[in-house]
Short mmCIF file of C-alpha atoms in Angstrom, two decimals:
data_model
loop_
_atom_site.label_atom_id
_atom_site.label_comp_id
_atom_site.label_asym_id
_atom_site.label_seq_id
_atom_site.Cartn_x
_atom_site.Cartn_y
_atom_site.Cartn_z
CA MET E 1 -0.19 9.20 14.97
CA GLU E 2 1.04 12.77 14.64
CA ILE E 3 -1.15 14.71 12.19
CA SER E 4 -0.22 18.01 10.60
CA SER E 5 -2.83 20.76 10.45
CA ALA E 6 -3.51 22.82 7.31
CA GLY E 7 -6.27 25.28 8.20
CA PRO E 8 -9.59 23.43 8.18
CA TYR E 9 -7.82 20.30 6.90
CA MET E 10 -5.68 17.60 8.47
CA LEU E 11 -2.62 16.96 6.31
CA PHE E 12 -1.27 13.43 5.84
CA THR E 13 1.93 12.45 4.09
CA ARG E 14 1.60 9.39 1.89
CA ASP E 15 3.24 7.18 4.52
CA LYS E 16 1.02 8.47 7.34
CA TRP E 17 -2.10 8.00 5.26
CA ALA E 18 -1.03 4.47 4.29
CA GLU E 19 -0.88 3.52 7.98
CA LEU E 20 -4.64 4.07 8.16
CA ARG E 21 -5.21 1.02 5.99
CA ASP E 22 -5.17 -0.86 9.32
CA SER E 23 -4.51 -4.28 7.74
CA GLU E 24 -7.51 -4.01 5.43
CA PRO E 25 -7.05 -6.87 2.91
CA MET E 26 -6.36 -6.26 -0.76
CA THR E 27 -9.39 -7.37 -2.77
CA LEU E 28 -8.24 -6.50 -6.30
CA THR E 29 -6.16 -8.70 -8.59
CA GLU E 30 -3.49 -7.58 -11.05
CA ASN E 31 -5.86 -8.29 -13.92
CA GLU E 32 -8.58 -6.13 -12.37
CA LEU E 33 -6.00 -3.41 -11.76
CA HIS E 34 -5.11 -3.37 -15.47
CA GLN E 35 -8.79 -2.91 -16.38
CA LEU E 36 -9.14 0.04 -14.00
CA LYS E 37 -6.28 2.08 -15.46
CA GLY E 38 -6.98 5.18 -17.52
CA ILE E 39 -5.61 5.63 -21.02
CA ASN E 40 -2.68 7.68 -19.81
CA GLU E 41 -2.20 6.78 -16.17
CA GLU E 42 0.08 4.71 -14.04
CA LEU E 43 -1.79 2.75 -11.39
CA SER E 44 -0.01 0.29 -9.15
CA MET E 45 -0.96 -2.08 -6.38
CA ASP E 46 1.08 0.19 -4.09
CA GLU E 47 -1.21 3.10 -4.95
CA ILE E 48 -4.31 1.07 -4.17
CA ARG E 49 -2.80 -0.32 -0.95
CA ASP E 50 -1.42 3.01 0.33
CA ILE E 51 -4.11 5.44 -0.80
CA TYR E 52 -7.36 3.81 -1.87
CA LEU E 53 -7.69 1.07 0.75
CA PRO E 54 -7.47 3.60 3.62
CA LEU E 55 -9.90 5.85 1.73
CA SER E 56 -12.37 3.03 1.16
CA ARG E 57 -12.13 2.18 4.87
CA LEU E 58 -12.94 5.79 5.77
CA LEU E 59 -15.86 5.86 3.34
CA ASN E 60 -17.22 2.66 4.83
CA TYR E 61 -17.41 4.40 8.21
CA TYR E 62 -19.26 7.32 6.60
CA VAL E 63 -21.71 5.01 4.81
CA ASN E 64 -22.50 3.03 7.96
CA ALA E 65 -22.93 6.23 9.99
CA ASN E 66 -25.33 7.53 7.34
CA VAL E 67 -27.40 4.33 7.46
CA THR E 68 -27.59 4.64 11.24
CA ARG E 69 -28.66 8.28 10.95
CA GLN E 70 -31.42 7.39 8.48
CA SER E 71 -32.64 4.61 10.78
CA VAL E 72 -32.78 7.00 13.74
CA ILE E 73 -34.82 9.55 11.76
CA MET E 74 -37.27 6.92 10.50
CA LYS E 75 -37.62 5.48 14.02
CA PHE E 76 -38.44 8.94 15.32
CA LEU E 77 -41.03 9.39 12.57
CA LYS E 78 -42.33 5.83 13.12
CA GLN E 79 -41.90 5.04 9.46
CA LYS E 80 -40.31 2.21 7.54
CA VAL E 81 -36.63 2.74 6.69
CA GLU E 82 -36.17 3.47 2.99
CA LYS E 83 -33.06 2.76 0.95
CA ILE E 84 -31.42 6.10 0.21
CA PRO E 85 -28.12 5.89 -1.72
CA PHE E 86 -24.97 7.41 -0.25
CA ILE E 87 -23.58 9.81 -2.87
CA ILE E 88 -19.85 10.44 -3.30
CA GLY E 89 -18.78 13.32 -5.54
CA ILE E 90 -15.37 13.26 -7.24
CA ALA E 91 -14.16 16.52 -8.81
CA GLY E 92 -10.96 17.87 -10.32
CA SER E 93 -9.41 19.12 -13.54
CA VAL E 94 -9.52 17.59 -16.98
CA SER E 95 -6.78 14.90 -17.25
CA VAL E 96 -6.16 14.65 -13.48
CA GLY E 97 -7.47 11.07 -13.30
CA LYS E 98 -10.93 11.47 -11.75
CA SER E 99 -12.30 8.55 -13.75
CA THR E 100 -9.58 6.16 -12.62
CA SER E 101 -10.04 7.18 -8.97
CA SER E 102 -13.78 6.64 -9.37
CA ARG E 103 -13.40 3.19 -10.91
CA VAL E 104 -10.96 2.09 -8.20
CA LEU E 105 -13.29 3.24 -5.42
CA GLN E 106 -16.25 1.59 -7.12
CA ALA E 107 -14.36 -1.71 -7.23
CA LEU E 108 -13.16 -1.50 -3.61
CA LEU E 109 -16.43 -0.31 -2.07
CA SER E 110 -18.45 -2.98 -3.87
CA ARG E 111 -16.33 -5.60 -2.08
CA TRP E 112 -16.83 -4.29 1.45
CA GLU E 113 -19.97 -6.29 2.06
CA LYS E 114 -21.75 -8.95 0.05
CA ASP E 115 -24.24 -7.65 -2.52
CA THR E 116 -23.21 -4.00 -2.06
CA LYS E 117 -24.30 -2.12 -5.19
CA VAL E 118 -22.01 0.73 -6.20
CA ALA E 119 -22.98 2.73 -9.30
CA LEU E 120 -20.74 5.16 -11.17
CA ILE E 121 -22.04 8.03 -13.29
CA THR E 122 -20.06 10.82 -14.96
CA THR E 123 -21.58 14.26 -15.39
CA ASP E 124 -20.21 14.31 -18.97
CA GLY E 125 -23.53 12.76 -19.96
CA PHE E 126 -25.28 15.96 -18.90
CA LEU E 127 -23.33 18.16 -21.30
CA TYR E 128 -25.45 19.59 -24.05
CA PRO E 129 -24.99 17.70 -27.36
CA ASN E 130 -22.41 19.27 -29.65
CA ALA E 131 -25.14 20.48 -32.02
CA LYS E 132 -26.73 22.40 -29.16
CA LEU E 133 -23.36 23.78 -28.06
CA GLU E 134 -22.72 24.95 -31.62
CA GLU E 135 -26.14 26.60 -31.70
CA LYS E 136 -25.42 28.38 -28.42
CA GLY E 137 -21.89 29.33 -29.47
CA LEU E 138 -20.43 27.28 -26.61
CA MET E 139 -18.16 24.74 -28.30
CA LEU E 140 -15.10 26.63 -27.04
CA LYS E 141 -16.67 26.60 -23.56
CA LYS E 142 -17.29 22.87 -23.43
CA GLY E 143 -16.88 21.75 -19.82
CA PHE E 144 -17.65 25.26 -18.49
CA PRO E 145 -20.76 25.51 -16.26
CA GLN E 146 -22.96 26.91 -19.03
CA SER E 147 -22.27 23.90 -21.29
CA TYR E 148 -24.22 21.55 -18.98
CA ASP E 149 -27.92 20.92 -18.77
CA ILE E 150 -27.67 21.62 -15.04
CA HIS E 151 -31.39 21.28 -14.36
CA ARG E 152 -31.42 17.80 -15.91
CA LEU E 153 -28.41 16.84 -13.80
CA LEU E 154 -30.08 18.15 -10.65
CA LYS E 155 -33.26 16.22 -11.46
CA PHE E 156 -31.16 13.05 -11.83
CA VAL E 157 -29.40 13.51 -8.49
CA SER E 158 -32.63 14.49 -6.75
CA ASP E 159 -34.37 11.35 -8.04
CA ILE E 160 -31.47 9.23 -6.78
CA LYS E 161 -31.59 10.88 -3.37
CA SER E 162 -35.34 10.48 -3.10
CA GLY E 163 -34.97 6.71 -3.48
CA LYS E 164 -36.60 6.42 -6.90
CA LYS E 165 -36.37 2.80 -8.08
CA GLU E 166 -34.90 3.47 -11.52
CA VAL E 167 -33.09 6.58 -12.74
CA SER E 168 -31.46 7.04 -16.15
CA ALA E 169 -28.53 9.20 -17.22
CA PRO E 170 -27.48 10.09 -20.78
CA LYS E 171 -24.34 8.46 -22.13
CA TYR E 172 -21.29 10.38 -23.34
CA SER E 173 -18.66 9.03 -25.74
CA HIS E 174 -15.05 10.19 -25.51
CA GLN E 175 -14.56 8.53 -28.87
CA THR E 176 -17.03 10.80 -30.68
CA TYR E 177 -16.63 13.64 -28.16
CA ASP E 178 -20.42 13.91 -27.96
CA ILE E 179 -23.59 12.64 -26.29
CA VAL E 180 -24.65 9.22 -27.61
CA PRO E 181 -28.14 9.71 -29.10
CA ASP E 182 -30.95 7.73 -27.44
CA GLU E 183 -28.64 5.76 -25.16
CA TYR E 184 -28.91 5.86 -21.39
CA GLU E 185 -27.43 4.24 -18.35
CA THR E 186 -30.10 3.12 -15.90
CA ILE E 187 -29.31 2.54 -12.25
CA SER E 188 -31.62 0.91 -9.71
CA GLN E 189 -31.34 2.02 -6.10
CA PRO E 190 -27.62 1.49 -5.50
CA ASP E 191 -26.24 1.49 -1.98
CA ILE E 192 -23.61 3.99 -3.14
CA LEU E 193 -23.49 6.31 -6.15
CA ILE E 194 -20.16 7.78 -7.26
CA LEU E 195 -20.79 10.96 -9.26
CA GLU E 196 -17.68 12.06 -11.12
CA GLY E 197 -17.21 15.29 -13.03
CA LEU E 198 -15.71 18.74 -13.36
CA ASN E 199 -18.79 20.40 -11.93
CA VAL E 200 -19.93 18.34 -8.93
CA LEU E 201 -18.70 20.95 -6.40
CA GLN E 202 -19.84 24.05 -8.28
CA SER E 203 -22.46 26.35 -6.77
CA GLY E 204 -24.98 28.88 -8.06
CA MET E 205 -22.40 31.60 -8.52
CA ASP E 206 -20.73 29.37 -11.11
CA TYR E 207 -23.82 29.53 -13.33
CA PRO E 208 -24.19 33.12 -14.60
CA HIS E 209 -27.51 32.42 -16.32
CA ASP E 210 -30.53 30.32 -15.37
CA LYS E 211 -29.16 29.74 -11.87
CA PRO E 212 -30.48 26.67 -10.06
CA ARG E 213 -31.84 27.09 -6.54
CA VAL E 214 -30.09 23.95 -5.32
CA PHE E 215 -26.75 22.51 -6.38
CA VAL E 216 -25.29 19.07 -6.97
CA SER E 217 -23.10 19.50 -3.88
CA ASP E 218 -26.27 19.77 -1.74
CA PHE E 219 -26.95 16.09 -2.44
CA LEU E 220 -23.45 14.76 -1.74
CA ASN E 221 -22.69 12.81 1.43
CA PHE E 222 -18.93 12.98 0.83
CA SER E 223 -16.79 14.80 -1.72
CA ILE E 224 -13.29 14.27 -3.08
CA TYR E 225 -11.15 16.65 -5.13
CA VAL E 226 -8.30 15.12 -7.14
CA ASP E 227 -5.57 17.76 -7.33
CA ALA E 228 -2.27 18.32 -9.15
CA GLU E 229 -0.01 21.18 -10.19
CA GLU E 230 -0.91 22.96 -13.42
CA GLU E 231 2.27 21.93 -15.27
CA GLN E 232 1.53 18.28 -14.54
CA LEU E 233 -2.05 18.65 -15.71
CA GLU E 234 -0.97 20.16 -19.01
CA ASP E 235 1.58 17.40 -19.60
CA TRP E 236 -1.01 14.72 -18.83
CA TYR E 237 -3.58 16.36 -21.10
CA VAL E 238 -1.17 16.58 -24.03
CA SER E 239 -0.06 12.98 -23.50
CA ARG E 240 -3.66 11.77 -23.33
CA PHE E 241 -4.51 13.74 -26.47
CA MET E 242 -1.63 12.06 -28.31
CA ASN E 243 -2.71 8.63 -27.12
CA TYR E 244 -6.31 9.19 -28.24
CA ARG E 245 -4.97 10.40 -31.59
CA GLU E 246 -2.87 7.26 -31.98
CA LEU E 247 -5.83 5.00 -31.18
CA ALA E 248 -8.01 6.89 -33.66
CA LYS E 249 -5.77 6.37 -36.72
CA LYS E 250 -7.85 3.38 -37.86
CA ASP E 251 -11.19 4.71 -36.64
CA PRO E 252 -12.74 7.39 -38.89
CA GLY E 253 -15.68 7.63 -36.47
CA SER E 254 -13.46 8.96 -33.72
CA TYR E 255 -13.31 12.68 -32.99
CA PHE E 256 -9.53 12.36 -32.79
CA TYR E 257 -9.29 10.87 -36.29
CA ASN E 258 -9.18 14.42 -37.65
CA PHE E 259 -5.84 14.92 -35.89
CA SER E 260 -4.28 11.62 -36.98
CA THR E 261 -2.89 13.06 -40.22
CA LEU E 262 -0.97 15.77 -38.37
CA SER E 263 2.67 15.36 -37.51
CA ASP E 264 3.49 14.73 -33.86
CA SER E 265 4.70 18.30 -33.39
CA GLU E 266 1.58 19.73 -35.06
CA ALA E 267 -0.70 17.54 -32.91
CA GLN E 268 1.12 18.55 -29.74
CA LYS E 269 0.72 22.19 -30.72
CA VAL E 270 -3.04 21.67 -31.11
CA ALA E 271 -3.26 19.87 -27.75
CA LYS E 272 -1.36 22.65 -25.96
CA SER E 273 -3.62 25.25 -27.56
CA VAL E 274 -6.78 23.41 -26.45
CA TRP E 275 -5.38 23.09 -22.95
CA ARG E 276 -4.43 26.76 -22.62
CA GLU E 277 -7.45 28.29 -24.36
CA ILE E 278 -10.17 26.04 -22.92
CA ASN E 279 -9.18 23.63 -20.16
CA ARG E 280 -6.73 25.88 -18.32
CA LYS E 281 -9.22 28.75 -18.29
CA ASN E 282 -11.97 26.45 -17.04
CA LEU E 283 -9.66 25.11 -14.34
CA LYS E 284 -8.78 28.56 -13.03
CA ARG E 285 -12.25 30.09 -13.26
CA ASN E 286 -14.58 27.25 -12.38
CA ILE E 287 -12.87 24.11 -11.08
CA LEU E 288 -9.94 25.04 -8.84
CA PRO E 289 -12.06 27.49 -6.78
CA THR E 290 -14.23 24.52 -5.70
CA ARG E 291 -11.31 22.55 -4.24
CA GLU E 292 -11.75 23.78 -0.68
CA ARG E 293 -15.38 22.66 -0.67
CA ALA E 294 -14.27 19.01 -0.75
CA ASN E 295 -14.21 16.77 2.31
CA LEU E 296 -10.96 15.22 1.11
CA ILE E 297 -8.23 16.28 -1.33
CA LEU E 298 -5.93 13.78 -3.06
CA HIS E 299 -2.83 15.57 -4.37
CA LYS E 300 -0.87 13.95 -7.20
CA GLY E 301 2.78 14.31 -8.11
CA GLU E 302 4.65 12.72 -11.00
CA ASN E 303 3.18 9.68 -12.76
CA HIS E 304 -0.20 10.28 -11.12
CA LYS E 305 1.22 9.12 -7.79
CA ILE E 306 -0.57 10.65 -4.80
CA ASP E 307 1.96 12.31 -2.49
CA TYR E 308 -0.29 13.73 0.22
CA VAL E 309 -3.90 13.72 1.42
CA ARG E 310 -5.91 16.49 3.07
CA LEU E 311 -8.97 15.55 5.12
CA LYS E 312 -11.40 18.21 6.33
CA LYS E 313 -11.73 18.34 10.11
#
């Protein structure tokens, strides 16, 4: 196979990447596919076959190599092999489809071998509660590095990597746009942890105050950045905002209920303002600069369809 070179990355067209599936069987049904879709995304069997099956095959090689490496180290130390989860980080902009990519990979990787446990956690749960953000004057910086309890997130990832039997993460609700009080997601020594969020590839320089000495990326075994052009991202954000608004019309408890009385044009104006004043700034300052730290970049074109893949050499 002829592979194009793009600096430190190998560049694959969609067709070339799809060839790397190497006859790996499809393990998802149409019904499961429907459940994996995001609120505003197109996801087809073609996308899973051409993009995610080759990616899951690659990740399986990485996971097995990591298990072998751990066994070699423990043999050298004459100690019993411990179960240390393989951690995959998935980063990218708001509205790019990180969550859908994460759910698809979770489903595929859990089917590679019998009883493989694949956990999925989003770093949204490590945002400060809205009340705390209000107190700190950070509501208009939500999603920026300083809006996260980074030390709590690092403690969580460190506990996972140390093989702790049970580790809990706070829950976040996109319905209320806030942390869910006193609710946690507990995971018990998974074989693989997928950690999805805006900030998984950010380093110390991204945290102007109270800088951590280690970073989430230090604990990752493999990292993925889901990429798209800015115009696409804005369109997807506005469309998702409008869909959330529509779903919230009969739900006064939803954060988006407040926008349900607006006309379509007024709501779109609000969505564009939020994108440009918050999410676009966060993308340019804090998220996009982390792209080249990823082991693999999935680039999306129209309709969330991945058009090329970059894999670090």
